[in-house]
Structures are given as structure tokens and as C-alpha cells.
Amino acid sequence: MEKSIFYHAGCSVCVSAEQDIINLIGDDNVEVVHIGENRSRIDEAENAGVKSVPALLTPNGNVLHINFGASMADVRG
Amino acid sequence: MEKSIFYHAGCSVCVSAEQDIINLIGDDNVEVVHIGENRSRIDEAENAGVKSVPALLTPNGNVLHINFGASMADVRG
């Protein structure tokens, strides 16, 4: 299975959701990207349809926005 | 692993998220509950912390609200 990508920005909502997602789908099946630190990937996330973090981009290209930590506008600052 | 529970209300956002979640964590690992039809489980969902659907209740008791289909108030109608 192709990997999912979990985008987050380090907020407490993000970290909690990250642990849940890793527990559910397995560490090997998800790439975790901190777009607050790895800002070069903000464009990639937005192009994939990410509107807020935390969000999970599935292998088939759907975006699951999980709870609500921060909007992408807040991440850009 | 104990099962997760995916609560939804039949909306298109719910159905799309349901397919993604089942693909990610596996049919055997999630119970799907349609609280629009199975209204006796609305209280259970709210007591677990579900504020909107679709939502995934993880085995450790956390609630992941996924995208946004409908508030619980809308489900109660």
C-alpha cells in the first residue's frame, strides 16, 4: 500500500491526532510532515487540498481533515 | 486490537470518509454505525465525545472528527 501523509503543525491537537492515526494505520503506512518546521512542503499540502491541520492525505488522494488544529493561513503566519 | 467505531449519518461527506477509513484501517477493525438510522446510539456517541459526524472513536477512547458532515444537533433534528 502506498503511504498516507499526515500533515501537522506541532499543535497539541495535531500531536494527539498523530498518535491516534499511527496507532490505527501503523507507523510504516504514514509519513508525518511537520509543515510548521518543514515550510517548503506547505505548497504541496495546499495543492493536495489540505485546508487545515492536522490532515491525512490518503493514498488515493483524498484529504481527511481531522479535528481542527490550525488553518493553513495560520500555518503560513 | 479492540475495534474503532465510525459514527456517521449517511451524508455524502460521511460515505466518502467511511470508505477512506475502511481502506486505511481495515474492515475488520472498525464498526460502522449509522446514527441517522440507528438513533438509539446517538446518546452513546455523544457520551463518547462525538460533536459532529463523521467521527471515529478510537479504541483508546479518543474521538477523531473527520471533515465535517453534520453537527449532532442536526442529526437529532
Short mmCIF file of N, CA, C and O in Angstrom, two decimals, chain A residues 1 4 16-17 20-21 23-25 29 56 58-60 62-68, chain B residues 1 4 16-17 20-21 23-25 29 56 58-60 62-68:
data_model
loop_
_atom_site.label_atom_id
_atom_site.label_comp_id
_atom_site.label_asym_id
_atom_site.label_seq_id
_atom_site.Cartn_x
_atom_site.Cartn_y
_atom_site.Cartn_z
N MET A 1 0.84 -1.19 0.00
CA MET A 1 0.00 0.00 0.00
C MET A 1 0.88 1.24 0.00
O MET A 1 1.86 1.32 0.74
N SER A 4 0.17 6.98 3.31
CA SER A 4 -0.58 8.21 3.54
C SER A 4 0.41 9.25 4.04
O SER A 4 1.51 8.92 4.47
N SER A 16 -1.83 14.85 19.35
CA SER A 16 -2.77 13.84 19.83
C SER A 16 -3.32 13.03 18.65
O SER A 16 -3.36 11.79 18.69
N ALA A 17 -3.72 13.72 17.59
CA ALA A 17 -4.27 13.02 16.42
C ALA A 17 -3.21 12.17 15.75
O ALA A 17 -3.49 11.08 15.26
N ASP A 20 -2.95 8.89 17.46
CA ASP A 20 -4.11 8.04 17.16
C ASP A 20 -4.00 7.44 15.76
O ASP A 20 -4.28 6.26 15.55
N ILE A 21 -3.61 8.27 14.79
CA ILE A 21 -3.51 7.80 13.41
C ILE A 21 -2.43 6.73 13.29
O ILE A 21 -2.63 5.69 12.63
N ASN A 23 -1.35 4.76 15.63
CA ASN A 23 -1.86 3.54 16.27
C ASN A 23 -2.82 2.80 15.35
O ASN A 23 -2.83 1.57 15.32
N LEU A 24 -3.64 3.55 14.62
CA LEU A 24 -4.69 2.93 13.81
C LEU A 24 -4.15 2.34 12.51
O LEU A 24 -4.53 1.23 12.14
N ILE A 25 -3.31 3.09 11.81
CA ILE A 25 -2.94 2.60 10.48
C ILE A 25 -1.50 2.12 10.41
O ILE A 25 -1.10 1.54 9.40
N ASN A 29 2.90 2.96 7.54
CA ASN A 29 1.97 3.32 6.46
C ASN A 29 1.72 4.82 6.36
O ASN A 29 0.88 5.25 5.58
N LEU A 56 -4.94 14.22 6.99
CA LEU A 56 -4.33 13.00 6.45
C LEU A 56 -4.66 12.90 4.97
O LEU A 56 -5.83 12.89 4.58
N THR A 58 -4.76 10.58 1.95
CA THR A 58 -4.78 9.12 1.78
C THR A 58 -4.09 8.77 0.45
O THR A 58 -3.91 9.61 -0.42
N PRO A 59 -3.72 7.49 0.29
CA PRO A 59 -3.03 7.07 -0.94
C PRO A 59 -3.85 7.33 -2.19
O PRO A 59 -3.29 7.49 -3.27
N ASN A 60 -5.18 7.39 -2.09
CA ASN A 60 -5.98 7.66 -3.29
C ASN A 60 -6.25 9.15 -3.49
O ASN A 60 -7.06 9.51 -4.36
N ASN A 62 -7.48 11.51 -1.35
CA ASN A 62 -8.48 12.22 -0.54
C ASN A 62 -7.81 12.84 0.68
O ASN A 62 -6.84 12.30 1.21
N VAL A 63 -8.36 13.95 1.13
CA VAL A 63 -7.84 14.60 2.33
C VAL A 63 -8.86 14.44 3.45
O VAL A 63 -10.03 14.81 3.29
N LEU A 64 -8.42 13.86 4.55
CA LEU A 64 -9.27 13.79 5.74
C LEU A 64 -8.79 14.86 6.72
O LEU A 64 -7.67 14.77 7.23
N HIS A 65 -9.62 15.86 6.94
CA HIS A 65 -9.28 16.88 7.93
C HIS A 65 -9.73 16.36 9.28
O HIS A 65 -10.91 16.05 9.47
N ILE A 66 -8.82 16.24 10.20
CA ILE A 66 -9.10 15.58 11.48
C ILE A 66 -9.11 16.61 12.59
O ILE A 66 -8.14 17.34 12.78
N ASN A 67 -10.24 16.65 13.31
CA ASN A 67 -10.41 17.67 14.35
C ASN A 67 -10.01 19.02 13.76
O ASN A 67 -10.16 19.26 12.58
N PHE A 68 -9.54 19.93 14.54
CA PHE A 68 -9.11 21.19 13.95
C PHE A 68 -8.03 21.78 14.83
O PHE A 68 -8.25 22.08 15.99
N MET B 1 -6.48 -6.09 18.50
CA MET B 1 -6.82 -4.70 18.75
C MET B 1 -8.32 -4.55 18.88
O MET B 1 -9.08 -5.10 18.08
N SER B 4 -12.36 0.18 16.49
CA SER B 4 -12.79 1.56 16.48
C SER B 4 -14.26 1.58 16.08
O SER B 4 -14.78 0.61 15.54
N SER B 16 -17.94 9.11 1.93
CA SER B 16 -16.60 9.22 1.37
C SER B 16 -15.55 8.94 2.45
O SER B 16 -14.60 8.17 2.23
N ALA B 17 -15.73 9.53 3.61
CA ALA B 17 -14.77 9.32 4.71
C ALA B 17 -14.80 7.87 5.18
O ALA B 17 -13.76 7.29 5.53
N ASP B 20 -12.62 5.79 2.98
CA ASP B 20 -11.20 6.06 3.24
C ASP B 20 -10.74 5.38 4.52
O ASP B 20 -9.67 4.78 4.58
N ILE B 21 -11.57 5.50 5.57
CA ILE B 21 -11.19 4.92 6.86
C ILE B 21 -11.11 3.41 6.76
O ILE B 21 -10.17 2.77 7.27
N ASN B 23 -10.50 1.65 4.09
CA ASN B 23 -9.30 1.32 3.32
C ASN B 23 -8.05 1.42 4.18
O ASN B 23 -7.12 0.62 4.05
N LEU B 24 -8.02 2.41 5.07
CA LEU B 24 -6.80 2.66 5.85
C LEU B 24 -6.63 1.70 7.01
O LEU B 24 -5.54 1.20 7.25
N ILE B 25 -7.70 1.46 7.75
CA ILE B 25 -7.51 0.68 8.97
C ILE B 25 -8.11 -0.72 8.87
O ILE B 25 -7.88 -1.54 9.75
N ASN B 29 -11.45 -3.85 11.56
CA ASN B 29 -11.04 -3.07 12.72
C ASN B 29 -11.97 -1.93 13.06
O ASN B 29 -11.68 -1.14 13.96
N LEU B 56 -14.61 9.21 14.22
CA LEU B 56 -14.05 7.89 14.54
C LEU B 56 -13.67 7.87 16.01
O LEU B 56 -12.86 8.67 16.46
N THR B 58 -11.66 6.00 18.65
CA THR B 58 -10.56 5.04 18.63
C THR B 58 -10.66 4.10 19.83
O THR B 58 -11.36 4.40 20.81
N PRO B 59 -9.94 2.97 19.78
CA PRO B 59 -10.01 2.01 20.89
C PRO B 59 -9.58 2.61 22.23
O PRO B 59 -10.00 2.13 23.28
N ASN B 60 -8.74 3.64 22.21
CA ASN B 60 -8.33 4.24 23.48
C ASN B 60 -9.24 5.39 23.92
O ASN B 60 -8.93 6.10 24.87
N ASN B 62 -10.31 8.14 22.22
CA ASN B 62 -10.24 9.46 21.59
C ASN B 62 -11.23 9.55 20.44
O ASN B 62 -11.52 8.55 19.79
N VAL B 63 -11.73 10.74 20.19
CA VAL B 63 -12.64 10.95 19.07
C VAL B 63 -11.92 11.77 18.00
O VAL B 63 -11.40 12.85 18.30
N LEU B 64 -11.86 11.25 16.80
CA LEU B 64 -11.33 11.99 15.67
C LEU B 64 -12.50 12.47 14.82
O LEU B 64 -13.21 11.65 14.24
N HIS B 65 -12.72 13.78 14.82
CA HIS B 65 -13.77 14.33 13.96
C HIS B 65 -13.17 14.52 12.58
O HIS B 65 -12.15 15.21 12.42
N ILE B 66 -13.76 13.90 11.58
CA ILE B 66 -13.17 13.87 10.24
C ILE B 66 -14.00 14.73 9.30
O ILE B 66 -15.21 14.51 9.15
N ASN B 67 -13.30 15.67 8.66
CA ASN B 67 -14.00 16.62 7.80
C ASN B 67 -15.23 17.14 8.55
O ASN B 67 -15.21 17.24 9.77
N PHE B 68 -16.27 17.48 7.92
CA PHE B 68 -17.46 17.90 8.66
C PHE B 68 -18.67 17.59 7.82
O PHE B 68 -18.83 18.14 6.72
#
